[in-house]
Structure formats: structure tokens, C-alpha cells
mmCIF file of C-alpha atoms in Angstrom:
data_model
loop_
_atom_site.group_PDB
_atom_site.id
_atom_site.type_symbol
_atom_site.label_atom_id
_atom_site.label_comp_id
_atom_site.label_asym_id
_atom_site.label_seq_id
_atom_site.Cartn_x
_atom_site.Cartn_y
_atom_site.Cartn_z
ATOM 1 C CA MET A 61 21.041 7.198 21.154
ATOM 2 C CA SER A 62 22.830 6.707 17.898
ATOM 3 C CA TYR A 63 20.949 5.232 15.017
ATOM 4 C CA TYR A 64 22.378 3.665 12.018
ATOM 5 C CA ILE A 65 22.168 5.401 8.680
ATOM 6 C CA ALA A 66 22.572 2.926 5.570
ATOM 7 C CA PRO A 67 25.419 4.165 3.433
ATOM 8 C CA SER A 68 23.450 3.793 0.262
ATOM 9 C CA PHE A 69 20.505 5.606 1.566
ATOM 10 C CA LEU A 70 22.805 8.580 2.872
ATOM 11 C CA ASP A 71 24.538 8.788 -0.548
ATOM 12 C CA LYS A 72 21.322 8.736 -2.575
ATOM 13 C CA LEU A 73 19.681 11.530 -0.599
ATOM 14 C CA ALA A 74 22.851 13.652 -0.228
ATOM 15 C CA VAL A 75 23.639 13.573 -3.889
ATOM 16 C CA HIS A 76 19.904 14.221 -4.946
ATOM 17 C CA ILE A 77 19.548 17.091 -2.574
ATOM 18 C CA THR A 78 22.834 18.698 -3.186
ATOM 19 C CA LYS A 79 22.635 18.579 -7.106
ATOM 20 C CA ASN A 80 19.269 20.438 -6.728
ATOM 21 C CA PHE A 81 21.087 23.280 -5.123
ATOM 22 C CA LEU A 82 23.921 23.406 -7.798
ATOM 23 C CA ASN A 83 23.967 25.169 -11.078
ATOM 24 C CA LEU A 84 25.069 22.556 -13.575
ATOM 25 C CA PRO A 85 25.128 23.988 -17.145
ATOM 26 C CA GLY A 86 23.329 21.899 -19.743
ATOM 27 C CA ILE A 87 22.127 19.590 -17.167
ATOM 28 C CA ARG A 88 18.454 18.881 -16.129
ATOM 29 C CA VAL A 89 18.170 17.648 -12.668
ATOM 30 C CA PRO A 90 15.213 15.684 -11.603
ATOM 31 C CA LEU A 91 13.379 17.691 -8.800
ATOM 32 C CA ILE A 92 11.662 14.751 -7.269
ATOM 33 C CA LEU A 93 13.202 11.630 -5.477
ATOM 34 C CA GLY A 94 10.881 8.795 -5.143
ATOM 35 C CA ILE A 95 11.962 6.305 -2.478
ATOM 36 C CA HIS A 96 9.874 3.098 -2.717
ATOM 37 C CA GLY A 97 10.093 -0.308 -1.158
ATOM 38 C CA ARG A 98 8.386 -2.880 1.041
ATOM 39 C CA LYS A 99 6.471 -1.669 4.145
ATOM 40 C CA GLY A 100 8.225 -1.103 7.422
ATOM 41 C CA GLU A 101 11.639 -1.079 6.098
ATOM 42 C CA GLY A 102 12.350 2.415 7.726
ATOM 43 C CA LYS A 103 12.165 4.576 4.522
ATOM 44 C CA SER A 104 10.748 7.734 6.276
ATOM 45 C CA PHE A 105 12.884 7.352 9.528
ATOM 46 C CA GLN A 106 16.164 6.912 7.433
ATOM 47 C CA CYS A 107 15.104 10.328 5.583
ATOM 48 C CA GLU A 108 14.732 11.875 9.166
ATOM 49 C CA LEU A 109 18.323 10.589 10.073
ATOM 50 C CA VAL A 110 19.744 11.797 6.886
ATOM 51 C CA PHE A 111 18.122 15.388 7.241
ATOM 52 C CA GLU A 112 19.490 15.605 10.797
ATOM 53 C CA LYS A 113 22.960 14.598 9.751
ATOM 54 C CA MET A 114 22.956 17.157 6.823
ATOM 55 C CA GLY A 115 21.159 19.886 8.963
ATOM 56 C CA ILE A 116 18.485 20.099 6.533
ATOM 57 C CA GLU A 117 14.982 21.578 7.542
ATOM 58 C CA VAL A 118 12.034 19.555 6.255
ATOM 59 C CA THR A 119 8.361 20.833 5.393
ATOM 60 C CA LEU A 120 6.159 17.612 5.522
ATOM 61 C CA ILE A 121 3.002 16.536 3.829
ATOM 62 C CA SER A 122 1.255 13.381 4.703
ATOM 63 C CA GLY A 123 -0.462 11.297 2.022
ATOM 64 C CA GLY A 124 -3.634 11.531 3.952
ATOM 65 C CA GLU A 125 -3.580 15.338 3.136
ATOM 66 C CA LEU A 126 -4.006 14.725 -0.600
ATOM 67 C CA GLU A 127 -7.717 14.154 -0.333
ATOM 68 C CA SER A 128 -10.374 16.678 0.546
ATOM 69 C CA PRO A 129 -14.165 17.259 0.218
ATOM 70 C CA ASP A 130 -13.256 20.626 -1.407
ATOM 71 C CA ALA A 131 -11.873 19.988 -4.848
ATOM 72 C CA GLY A 132 -8.409 21.616 -5.401
ATOM 73 C CA ASP A 133 -7.609 21.918 -1.779
ATOM 74 C CA PRO A 134 -4.628 19.313 -1.719
ATOM 75 C CA ALA A 135 -3.241 20.748 -4.998
ATOM 76 C CA ARG A 136 -3.132 24.139 -3.427
ATOM 77 C CA LEU A 137 -1.647 22.791 -0.150
ATOM 78 C CA ILE A 138 1.339 21.462 -2.080
ATOM 79 C CA ARG A 139 1.912 24.760 -3.873
ATOM 80 C CA LEU A 140 1.693 26.671 -0.527
ATOM 81 C CA ARG A 141 3.940 24.243 1.297
ATOM 82 C CA TYR A 142 6.484 24.525 -1.693
ATOM 83 C CA ARG A 143 6.491 28.292 -1.574
ATOM 84 C CA GLU A 144 6.735 28.244 2.293
ATOM 85 C CA THR A 145 10.012 26.140 1.807
ATOM 86 C CA ALA A 146 11.187 28.061 -0.792
ATOM 87 C CA GLU A 147 10.972 31.140 1.289
ATOM 88 C CA LEU A 148 12.714 29.173 4.232
ATOM 89 C CA ILE A 149 15.624 28.771 1.981
ATOM 90 C CA LYS A 150 15.750 32.422 1.164
ATOM 91 C CA VAL A 151 15.438 33.747 4.798
ATOM 92 C CA ARG A 152 17.502 31.045 6.516
ATOM 93 C CA GLY A 153 20.308 30.590 3.896
ATOM 94 C CA LYS A 154 20.215 26.740 4.503
ATOM 95 C CA MET A 155 19.064 23.589 2.634
ATOM 96 C CA CYS A 156 15.417 22.886 3.012
ATOM 97 C CA VAL A 157 13.223 20.168 1.331
ATOM 98 C CA LEU A 158 9.647 19.389 0.916
ATOM 99 C CA MET A 159 8.775 15.763 1.765
ATOM 100 C CA ILE A 160 5.412 13.931 0.967
ATOM 101 C CA ASN A 161 5.085 10.455 2.982
ATOM 102 C CA ASP A 162 2.927 7.602 1.517
ATOM 103 C CA LEU A 163 2.329 9.480 -1.892
ATOM 104 C CA ASP A 164 0.993 6.253 -3.481
ATOM 105 C CA ALA A 165 -1.486 6.026 -0.757
ATOM 106 C CA GLY A 166 -2.925 9.416 -1.392
ATOM 107 C CA ALA A 167 -2.581 9.806 -5.140
ATOM 108 C CA GLY A 168 -2.184 6.204 -6.359
ATOM 109 C CA ARG A 169 -4.761 4.042 -8.160
ATOM 110 C CA PHE A 170 -4.583 0.289 -6.779
ATOM 111 C CA ASP A 171 -7.253 -1.406 -8.936
ATOM 112 C CA GLU A 172 -10.499 -0.662 -10.729
ATOM 113 C CA GLY A 173 -12.165 -0.240 -7.296
ATOM 114 C CA THR A 174 -10.032 2.660 -6.327
ATOM 115 C CA GLN A 175 -12.030 5.782 -6.967
ATOM 116 C CA TYR A 176 -10.011 8.348 -9.193
ATOM 117 C CA THR A 177 -11.015 11.697 -7.936
ATOM 118 C CA VAL A 178 -10.646 15.309 -9.137
ATOM 119 C CA ASN A 179 -8.214 15.895 -6.259
ATOM 120 C CA THR A 180 -6.059 12.976 -7.277
ATOM 121 C CA GLN A 181 -5.879 14.123 -10.874
ATOM 122 C CA LEU A 182 -4.945 17.775 -9.571
ATOM 123 C CA VAL A 183 -2.254 16.387 -7.177
ATOM 124 C CA ASN A 184 -0.456 14.420 -10.090
ATOM 125 C CA ALA A 185 -0.689 17.462 -12.341
ATOM 126 C CA THR A 186 0.634 19.706 -9.776
ATOM 127 C CA LEU A 187 3.507 17.666 -8.982
ATOM 128 C CA MET A 188 4.239 17.569 -12.778
ATOM 129 C CA ASN A 189 3.857 21.238 -13.141
ATOM 130 C CA ILE A 190 6.341 21.811 -10.208
ATOM 131 C CA ALA A 191 8.770 19.336 -11.462
ATOM 132 C CA ASP A 192 8.829 21.038 -14.969
ATOM 133 C CA ASN A 193 8.996 24.730 -13.500
ATOM 134 C CA PRO A 194 10.548 24.435 -9.899
ATOM 135 C CA THR A 195 11.309 28.284 -9.671
ATOM 136 C CA ASP A 196 7.714 29.397 -10.962
ATOM 137 C CA VAL A 197 4.972 27.940 -8.606
ATOM 138 C CA GLN A 198 2.154 30.141 -8.343
ATOM 139 C CA LEU A 199 -0.928 29.959 -5.940
ATOM 140 C CA PRO A 200 -4.423 30.013 -7.496
ATOM 141 C CA GLY A 201 -5.812 33.454 -8.039
ATOM 142 C CA SER A 202 -2.489 35.249 -7.650
ATOM 143 C CA TYR A 203 0.769 35.629 -9.560
ATOM 144 C CA ASP A 204 4.329 36.382 -8.475
ATOM 145 C CA SER A 205 6.936 37.271 -10.922
ATOM 146 C CA ASN A 206 9.954 36.850 -8.686
ATOM 147 C CA PRO A 207 11.374 33.421 -9.293
ATOM 148 C CA LEU A 208 11.526 31.090 -6.316
ATOM 149 C CA CYS A 209 14.391 29.042 -4.887
ATOM 150 C CA ARG A 210 14.406 25.380 -6.171
ATOM 151 C CA VAL A 211 13.092 23.050 -3.553
ATOM 152 C CA PRO A 212 13.881 19.547 -3.778
ATOM 153 C CA ILE A 213 11.095 17.161 -3.241
ATOM 154 C CA ILE A 214 11.302 13.807 -1.516
ATOM 155 C CA VAL A 215 8.405 11.251 -1.650
ATOM 156 C CA THR A 216 7.916 7.798 -0.181
ATOM 157 C CA GLY A 217 5.756 5.001 -0.890
ATOM 158 C CA ASN A 218 5.392 1.299 -1.204
ATOM 159 C CA ASP A 219 4.400 0.795 -5.021
ATOM 160 C CA PHE A 220 4.809 3.655 -7.387
ATOM 161 C CA SER A 221 3.392 1.780 -10.275
ATOM 162 C CA THR A 222 0.145 2.917 -8.969
ATOM 163 C CA LEU A 223 1.139 6.448 -9.452
ATOM 164 C CA TYR A 224 0.181 8.310 -12.896
ATOM 165 C CA ALA A 225 3.011 7.106 -15.221
ATOM 166 C CA PRO A 226 4.062 10.666 -16.603
ATOM 167 C CA LEU A 227 4.639 11.845 -12.982
ATOM 168 C CA ILE A 228 7.164 9.091 -12.362
ATOM 169 C CA ARG A 229 8.959 9.400 -15.701
ATOM 170 C CA ASP A 230 12.840 10.005 -15.751
ATOM 171 C CA GLY A 231 13.378 13.656 -15.823
ATOM 172 C CA ARG A 232 10.704 14.441 -13.180
ATOM 173 C CA MET A 233 11.458 11.906 -10.611
ATOM 174 C CA GLU A 234 14.642 9.832 -9.842
ATOM 175 C CA LYS A 235 13.575 6.449 -8.415
ATOM 176 C CA PHE A 236 15.355 4.607 -5.570
ATOM 177 C CA TYR A 237 14.268 1.262 -4.398
ATOM 178 C CA TRP A 238 15.212 0.879 -0.552
ATOM 179 C CA GLU A 239 15.792 -2.856 0.257
ATOM 180 C CA PRO A 240 18.076 -3.172 3.250
ATOM 181 C CA ASN A 241 20.658 -5.969 2.850
ATOM 182 C CA ARG A 242 21.875 -7.969 5.851
ATOM 183 C CA ASP A 243 24.752 -5.354 6.788
ATOM 184 C CA ASP A 244 22.197 -2.576 6.818
ATOM 185 C CA LYS A 245 19.675 -4.591 8.830
ATOM 186 C CA VAL A 246 22.440 -5.424 11.459
ATOM 187 C CA GLY A 247 23.400 -1.955 11.651
ATOM 188 C CA ILE A 248 19.900 -0.634 12.176
ATOM 189 C CA VAL A 249 18.853 -3.342 14.470
ATOM 190 C CA GLY A 250 22.014 -2.438 16.504
ATOM 191 C CA GLY A 251 20.916 1.021 16.800
ATOM 192 C CA ILE A 252 17.453 0.004 18.054
ATOM 193 C CA PHE A 253 18.791 -2.259 20.775
ATOM 194 C CA ALA A 254 21.832 0.117 21.544
ATOM 195 C CA PRO A 255 20.531 1.004 25.057
ATOM 196 C CA ASP A 256 20.022 -2.710 26.179
ATOM 197 C CA GLY A 257 23.334 -4.047 26.144
ATOM 198 C CA LEU A 258 23.250 -6.640 23.513
ATOM 199 C CA SER A 259 26.647 -7.739 21.880
ATOM 200 C CA GLN A 260 27.328 -7.617 18.247
ATOM 201 C CA ARG A 261 27.147 -11.240 18.066
ATOM 202 C CA GLU A 262 23.718 -11.290 19.697
ATOM 203 C CA ILE A 263 22.370 -8.735 17.254
ATOM 204 C CA ASP A 264 23.679 -10.826 14.241
ATOM 205 C CA GLN A 265 22.086 -13.831 15.698
ATOM 206 C CA LEU A 266 18.611 -11.901 16.208
ATOM 207 C CA VAL A 267 18.692 -10.728 12.609
ATOM 208 C CA ASP A 268 19.649 -14.114 11.203
ATOM 209 C CA THR A 269 16.774 -15.826 13.367
ATOM 210 C CA PHE A 270 14.253 -13.483 11.501
ATOM 211 C CA PRO A 271 15.595 -12.784 8.190
ATOM 212 C CA HIS A 272 12.492 -12.129 6.446
ATOM 213 C CA GLN A 273 11.119 -9.515 8.768
ATOM 214 C CA SER A 274 11.052 -5.983 8.065
ATOM 215 C CA ILE A 275 12.873 -3.257 10.256
ATOM 216 C CA ASP A 276 9.686 -2.266 11.973
ATOM 217 C CA PHE A 277 9.520 -5.928 13.355
ATOM 218 C CA PHE A 278 12.450 -5.487 15.367
ATOM 219 C CA SER A 279 11.369 -2.075 16.888
ATOM 220 C CA ALA A 280 7.812 -3.637 17.671
ATOM 221 C CA LEU A 281 9.861 -6.487 19.219
ATOM 222 C CA ARG A 282 11.692 -4.047 21.648
ATOM 223 C CA SER A 283 8.405 -2.505 22.624
ATOM 224 C CA ARG A 284 6.737 -5.764 23.359
ATOM 225 C CA ILE A 285 9.316 -6.701 25.849
ATOM 226 C CA TYR A 286 8.011 -3.858 28.211
ATOM 227 C CA ASP A 287 4.596 -5.646 28.034
ATOM 228 C CA GLU A 288 5.381 -7.915 31.061
ATOM 229 C CA GLN A 289 6.254 -5.016 33.487
ATOM 230 C CA ILE A 290 3.260 -2.985 32.332
ATOM 231 C CA ARG A 291 0.920 -5.970 32.847
ATOM 232 C CA GLU A 292 2.459 -6.315 36.198
ATOM 233 C CA PHE A 293 1.994 -2.594 36.996
ATOM 234 C CA ILE A 294 -1.750 -2.823 36.013
ATOM 235 C CA HIS A 295 -2.546 -5.785 38.388
ATOM 236 C CA GLN A 296 -0.602 -4.153 41.177
ATOM 237 C CA ILE A 297 -2.778 -1.017 41.264
ATOM 238 C CA GLY A 298 -5.958 -2.634 39.733
ATOM 239 C CA PHE A 299 -7.747 -1.976 36.387
ATOM 240 C CA GLU A 300 -10.143 0.602 37.882
ATOM 241 C CA ASN A 301 -7.122 2.801 39.150
ATOM 242 C CA VAL A 302 -5.021 2.865 35.930
ATOM 243 C CA SER A 303 -6.412 6.132 34.555
ATOM 244 C CA LEU A 304 -6.053 7.940 37.748
ATOM 245 C CA ARG A 305 -2.491 6.751 38.261
ATOM 246 C CA VAL A 306 -1.222 7.353 34.616
ATOM 247 C CA VAL A 307 -3.069 10.497 33.546
ATOM 248 C CA ASN A 308 -2.490 13.769 35.430
ATOM 249 C CA SER A 309 -1.270 11.865 38.599
ATOM 250 C CA LEU A 310 0.315 13.810 41.235
ATOM 251 C CA GLU A 311 2.854 10.874 41.776
ATOM 252 C CA GLY A 312 4.161 11.370 38.296
ATOM 253 C CA PRO A 313 4.517 8.831 35.687
ATOM 254 C CA PRO A 314 5.460 5.268 36.748
ATOM 255 C CA ALA A 315 9.071 4.089 36.596
ATOM 256 C CA PHE A 316 9.928 0.604 35.233
ATOM 257 C CA LYS A 317 13.214 -1.118 35.666
ATOM 258 C CA LYS A 318 14.927 -2.541 32.859
ATOM 259 C CA PRO A 319 13.122 -5.578 31.528
ATOM 260 C CA ASP A 320 14.914 -8.874 30.401
ATOM 261 C CA PHE A 321 16.635 -8.130 27.057
ATOM 262 C CA THR A 322 18.395 -11.431 26.892
ATOM 263 C CA LEU A 323 18.712 -12.870 23.488
ATOM 264 C CA SER A 324 16.578 -16.035 24.373
ATOM 265 C CA HIS A 325 13.825 -14.006 25.618
ATOM 266 C CA LEU A 326 13.916 -11.783 22.436
ATOM 267 C CA ILE A 327 13.888 -14.863 20.128
ATOM 268 C CA GLU A 328 10.986 -16.499 22.283
ATOM 269 C CA SER A 329 8.881 -13.100 21.808
ATOM 270 C CA GLY A 330 9.776 -12.748 18.160
ATOM 271 C CA LYS A 331 8.550 -16.079 17.335
ATOM 272 C CA PHE A 332 5.148 -15.297 19.101
ATOM 273 C CA MET A 333 4.913 -12.117 16.917
ATOM 274 C CA VAL A 334 5.619 -14.319 13.693
ATOM 275 C CA GLY A 335 2.910 -16.537 14.762
ATOM 276 C CA GLU A 336 0.340 -13.618 15.023
ATOM 277 C CA GLN A 337 1.514 -12.513 11.568
ATOM 278 C CA LYS A 338 0.759 -15.967 10.085
ATOM 279 C CA ARG A 339 -2.642 -16.126 11.789
ATOM 280 C CA VAL A 340 -3.464 -12.759 10.001
ATOM 281 C CA GLU A 341 -2.213 -14.123 6.683
ATOM 282 C CA THR A 342 -3.961 -17.520 6.821
ATOM 283 C CA SER A 343 -7.307 -16.727 8.439
ATOM 284 C CA HIS A 344 -9.030 -15.020 5.355
ATOM 285 C CA LEU A 345 -12.234 -14.895 7.485
ATOM 286 C CA VAL A 346 -13.948 -12.295 5.053
ATOM 287 C CA ASP A 347 -13.693 -14.656 2.294
ATOM 288 C CA GLU A 348 -15.512 -17.245 4.355
ATOM 289 C CA TYR A 349 -18.176 -14.750 5.413
ATOM 290 C CA ASN A 350 -18.869 -13.648 1.843
ATOM 291 C CA ARG A 351 -19.240 -17.073 0.668
ATOM 292 C CA LEU A 352 -21.710 -17.949 3.430
ATOM 293 C CA ASN A 353 -23.639 -14.563 2.666
ATOM 294 C CA ARG A 354 -23.637 -15.150 -1.025
ATOM 295 C CA GLY A 355 -24.760 -18.695 -0.586
ATOM 296 C CA LYS A 356 -27.892 -18.135 1.626
ATOM 297 C CA GLY A 357 -31.163 -18.857 0.218
ATOM 298 C CA TYR A 358 -29.949 -20.328 -3.144
ATOM 299 C CA GLN A 359 -30.879 -23.644 -4.342
ATOM 300 C CA ALA A 360 -27.714 -25.714 -5.770
ATOM 301 C CA ALA A 361 -27.797 -26.514 -9.433
ATOM 302 C CA SER A 362 -26.991 -29.972 -10.564
ATOM 303 C CA PRO A 363 -23.740 -30.160 -12.518
ATOM 304 C CA SER A 364 -23.875 -30.563 -16.400
ATOM 305 C CA PRO A 365 -20.916 -30.172 -18.821
ATOM 306 C CA SER A 366 -20.691 -27.188 -21.001
ATOM 307 C CA PRO A 367 -20.433 -27.843 -24.811
ATOM 308 C CA VAL A 368 -17.073 -26.132 -25.146
ATOM 309 C CA ALA A 369 -15.659 -26.710 -21.709
ATOM 310 C CA GLU A 370 -12.536 -28.712 -21.004
ATOM 311 C CA ILE A 371 -12.972 -28.618 -17.233
ATOM 312 C CA PRO A 372 -16.106 -29.487 -15.318
ATOM 313 C CA VAL A 373 -18.698 -26.782 -15.066
ATOM 314 C CA SER A 374 -22.234 -26.352 -13.762
ATOM 315 C CA LYS A 375 -25.271 -26.163 -15.930
ATOM 316 C CA PRO A 376 -26.628 -22.532 -16.791
ATOM 317 C CA VAL A 377 -27.977 -21.038 -13.595
ATOM 318 C CA VAL A 378 -31.134 -18.973 -13.564
ATOM 319 C CA ASN A 379 -30.024 -16.021 -11.344
ATOM 320 C CA GLN A 380 -32.456 -13.229 -10.638
ATOM 321 C CA SER A 381 -30.149 -11.902 -7.883
ATOM 322 C CA THR A 382 -26.976 -9.934 -8.125
ATOM 323 C CA HIS A 383 -25.349 -12.437 -5.875
ATOM 324 C CA LEU A 384 -23.521 -15.527 -7.534
ATOM 325 C CA THR A 385 -24.346 -19.084 -6.644
ATOM 326 C CA LEU A 386 -21.920 -21.180 -4.821
ATOM 327 C CA GLU A 387 -21.814 -23.378 -7.909
ATOM 328 C CA THR A 388 -20.723 -20.378 -10.094
ATOM 329 C CA GLN A 389 -18.241 -19.208 -7.392
ATOM 330 C CA GLU A 390 -16.750 -22.904 -7.589
ATOM 331 C CA GLN A 391 -16.764 -22.683 -11.321
ATOM 332 C CA VAL A 392 -14.726 -19.368 -11.337
ATOM 333 C CA ARG A 393 -12.271 -20.836 -8.935
ATOM 334 C CA GLN A 394 -11.668 -24.102 -10.987
ATOM 335 C CA ILE A 395 -11.055 -21.939 -14.156
ATOM 336 C CA LEU A 396 -8.450 -19.700 -12.446
ATOM 337 C CA ALA A 397 -6.821 -22.739 -10.719
ATOM 338 C CA GLN A 398 -5.918 -24.086 -14.067
ATOM 339 C CA GLY A 399 -4.340 -20.727 -15.150
ATOM 340 C CA TYR A 400 -6.989 -19.701 -17.408
ATOM 341 C CA LYS A 401 -8.559 -16.238 -17.466
ATOM 342 C CA ILE A 402 -11.988 -15.142 -16.912
ATOM 343 C CA GLY A 403 -14.296 -13.072 -19.199
ATOM 344 C CA ILE A 404 -17.876 -11.960 -18.924
ATOM 345 C CA GLU A 405 -20.246 -11.245 -21.897
ATOM 346 C CA HIS A 406 -23.846 -10.142 -22.089
ATOM 347 C CA VAL A 407 -26.626 -10.150 -24.762
ATOM 348 C CA ASP A 408 -30.382 -9.000 -24.958
ATOM 349 C CA GLU A 409 -32.934 -11.430 -26.128
ATOM 350 C CA ARG A 410 -33.247 -10.280 -29.741
ATOM 351 C CA ARG A 411 -29.498 -10.402 -30.276
ATOM 352 C CA PHE A 412 -29.273 -13.713 -28.394
ATOM 353 C CA ARG A 413 -30.968 -15.573 -31.295
ATOM 354 C CA THR A 414 -27.828 -14.329 -33.455
ATOM 355 C CA GLY A 415 -25.291 -15.121 -30.933
ATOM 356 C CA SER A 416 -24.152 -11.284 -30.874
ATOM 357 C CA TRP A 417 -22.609 -11.490 -27.507
ATOM 358 C CA GLN A 418 -20.846 -8.220 -25.962
ATOM 359 C CA SER A 419 -18.056 -7.984 -23.688
ATOM 360 C CA CYS A 420 -18.839 -6.637 -20.216
ATOM 361 C CA GLY A 421 -15.587 -7.680 -18.274
ATOM 362 C CA SER A 422 -11.843 -7.888 -19.029
ATOM 363 C CA LEU A 423 -10.393 -11.197 -20.073
ATOM 364 C CA ASN A 424 -7.401 -10.502 -18.083
ATOM 365 C CA ILE A 425 -9.028 -11.022 -14.826
ATOM 366 C CA ASP A 426 -6.867 -13.749 -12.837
ATOM 367 C CA ALA A 427 -7.729 -12.943 -9.348
ATOM 368 C CA HIS A 428 -10.696 -14.754 -7.752
ATOM 369 C CA SER A 429 -12.078 -11.713 -5.643
ATOM 370 C CA ASP A 430 -11.794 -9.460 -8.787
ATOM 371 C CA ALA A 431 -13.624 -12.002 -10.872
ATOM 372 C CA ILE A 432 -16.580 -12.295 -8.539
ATOM 373 C CA SER A 433 -16.868 -8.564 -7.931
ATOM 374 C CA MET A 434 -16.937 -8.017 -11.823
ATOM 375 C CA LEU A 435 -19.571 -10.822 -12.216
ATOM 376 C CA GLU A 436 -21.796 -9.363 -9.825
ATOM 377 C CA SER A 437 -21.322 -5.920 -11.185
ATOM 378 C CA CYS A 438 -22.338 -7.316 -14.635
ATOM 379 C CA LEU A 439 -25.315 -9.099 -13.347
ATOM 380 C CA THR A 440 -26.563 -5.874 -11.646
ATOM 381 C CA GLU A 441 -25.924 -3.666 -14.663
ATOM 382 C CA TYR A 442 -27.437 -6.229 -17.175
ATOM 383 C CA SER A 443 -29.994 -7.801 -14.929
ATOM 384 C CA GLY A 444 -32.542 -7.975 -17.819
ATOM 385 C CA GLU A 445 -30.251 -9.825 -20.230
ATOM 386 C CA TYR A 446 -28.368 -12.977 -20.811
ATOM 387 C CA VAL A 447 -24.794 -13.049 -18.923
ATOM 388 C CA ARG A 448 -22.236 -15.863 -19.532
ATOM 389 C CA LEU A 449 -18.977 -16.774 -18.028
ATOM 390 C CA VAL A 450 -16.033 -17.391 -20.321
ATOM 391 C CA GLY A 451 -12.954 -19.193 -19.569
ATOM 392 C CA VAL A 452 -9.806 -18.403 -21.891
ATOM 393 C CA ASP A 453 -6.537 -20.245 -22.323
ATOM 394 C CA PRO A 454 -4.011 -17.293 -22.640
ATOM 395 C CA GLN A 455 -1.529 -19.250 -24.176
ATOM 396 C CA ALA A 456 -3.558 -21.337 -26.878
ATOM 397 C CA LYS A 457 -5.766 -18.038 -27.266
ATOM 398 C CA ARG A 458 -8.932 -20.084 -27.375
ATOM 399 C CA ARG A 459 -12.007 -20.604 -25.289
ATOM 400 C CA VAL A 460 -12.274 -23.445 -22.986
ATOM 401 C CA VAL A 461 -15.559 -22.546 -21.097
ATOM 402 C CA GLU A 462 -18.611 -20.972 -22.000
ATOM 403 C CA THR A 463 -21.653 -21.050 -19.501
ATOM 404 C CA ILE A 464 -24.701 -18.954 -19.020
ATOM 405 C CA ILE A 465 -25.036 -17.664 -15.592
ATOM 406 C CA GLN A 466 -28.279 -15.369 -15.663
ATOM 407 C CA ARG A 467 -31.142 -15.518 -18.004
ATOM 408 C CA PRO A 468 -33.663 -12.559 -18.493
ATOM 409 C CA ASN A 469 -37.143 -12.596 -16.620
ATOM 410 C CA GLY A 470 -36.185 -15.871 -14.902
ATOM 411 C CA LYS A 471 -36.533 -18.154 -17.831
#
């Protein structure tokens, strides 16, 4: 099967890899090429096709290998694989690269809730060190004075803004945002359906019917077409006999005739898959469960205007639990809906008389789930103090809401 390689993708990888094997006087060549973009656009698969076309051998590291219960293991793994790849270049006399898939998943920090571990720090520091000294990469506890062959590093990910900023700076990492255009999509989808006899016009129409879907959607669509035959096969032999017939069967693996790959059938199945996507995006059942659980056993407070509020707010809530009442959650939602930012402040009983409030949460919170999480965390940490919710107009730089949501000792 002949798969399509996007010309821009091939050009970027070929130039980066080749440049790292050349001796360019007075030129500092970035060792790392970071390929980032939306999920499911075939970043890793396009890399594999380029490596195959150029005859390049690859040493792979998964983002899941960048964490370990033993501190230092992932950083040592990177150094070890780098040295192994350098040895391959020396022994086999051909281009080799080190590739790390989903680097942001293993070494990135997505929000305040993401744990930043020792291994995460060491992975970032190790990659920075290798990028700065690509021919002098040592293993812990040993030293080899012989210079290594330079090994280009290719990393993939969705959002490199989650990575440690000094790692992705120019000079260490060259960035390439992969977003296939229509011609690229048509070429890639044509390669996916090449064995199925679809004409170029039908490929164009299929891509244009689902213009906002990623590349993996079309690959999953082709796989789904076989579901009907597999379902028929299961019903023929019976559910209780599937295991014996498929695994270690003397009859060999079952054979299936070519399914219906007509354009109308593909579009019908594709629309069903899009409907399933939308159900996932719109269900948000976890939010409903959280609201129900937080609201159990709490008595609603009657609304009362806040002295500095410009939007309706509930009166101060005596909250002896670390869970927020539904009224406070609704108040947070109202503040954010009007484009204001959320802040959280606390004060003990002595300083309450002088109004010496202290911040315990950022004024830059603009997501409802983040605000709820931060409020509950503050209620837990300052359970014996006053805690109040603050709404701030970022444009006018003034407060529009101040309301106490917790008082000490149930007062």
C-alpha cells in the first residue's frame, strides 16, 4: 500500500535531519525538532513514512516512559537511548534518529493540578543538556571521553506551551506546527482508501463532507465498515464460540469478503461517528454528578444583595464543609458569565476587625471548574477563618463582588 507523505512534512524533516549530519562552519543547528499540532492529524505516522523513505533507523521513546517510581530513571533512559543511537550511526554508517512521542504528555504541565515531579524536572534538564552538548552525553556514574556521533532528536506533541520554556527556545528546539491543508488531507485519505477502489472524485467528496475531522477519523471510518461483517460472523457461530474460533483455531483466522465501500455508505457511517463525537462533547455528565454531590445535605440560602456587587449574589453562607453550596456555585457561574475574573481571600478573626484580608487564590481564574476547585481548596486550608469570594472587572480593574462564603466556628 502506498501512503501519501505531505510535501511540507517531508521537507521539514529531511532538512532538519540532514542539517544535523553536516558540518556547517559558524552555524548553530538546533538538535531537536518539535512537531506539534491537533490530535489525530498523523504526526507520528507521517514521521514513520519519512524515515522509511529516507532509509533512517529510529530509536523510539514513548511519553509514558518519562515517569517512574524511581527518581532519575527516565532521564537515564533518554541518555542511554541517545548513546545507543549514536553507536548505531557509528557501526552501521547510516542516518539514525531518536524520537520521543507525546513529549508534552510525559513532561508537560497542563494546569495547577498537574503534579510537577522530580522526574519531570530531570527529563527537561536532560534534554536541554543534550541539546547543548550533543556529542558529550554521559551516563550517571561513568564518564567516556570519546565524543559521540550527533543524533537528531524528533519529538511530537499536541501543546508544547506546557513544556518547560527554556527547553523549547530557539537554538535548542526548532518548532514545526503540523496542520494538513485540504490537498494534504485528500492525499492522505486517498492512501487510506487506496485498496478499496474509490475514485479521486469520491475521495474529494468524502473529505469535503467532513472538513473539520482529523486524519484519524477517516482511518477509524474505514475500520468501522468491517463491523457489519464481523457482527454477522459472530451471530453465525454464536457468542459462546467466538473465542474458540478466533484464538488458536485449527481452521485458521476467519476470512471476510470486501465490504461495501461505496461513497454513500461511507458518508452514512461517518455521520454516525460524528454524532457519537457530539454526544461526548455535550454530555458533561461529570459536571452534573459533581453538582448533585456537592448539593446533598445543604440548605439553600435566601438571596441578598452584596454591598459592592453589580450582579445578583447570595448572602454570606455559613459553610462548615469544604464543599460549596449550590448557591455559591451559581454565583461563581454568574460572575464568570459576565466576563469577570474570580479571586479568593481569607482572614482570621483578629484581622477581620481591621479588614486585613489576604489572597489565597489567583485573580486570573476564568474557568468554572478551576474556580470551584480553588474555592474548595481554600475552604479546606483555612477552615477556621473567614473566606470570601471576589469578582473583579479586568477592564475597569475594580471589584464588582465581595461576599463571604465561610465564617469561623459556624458563626
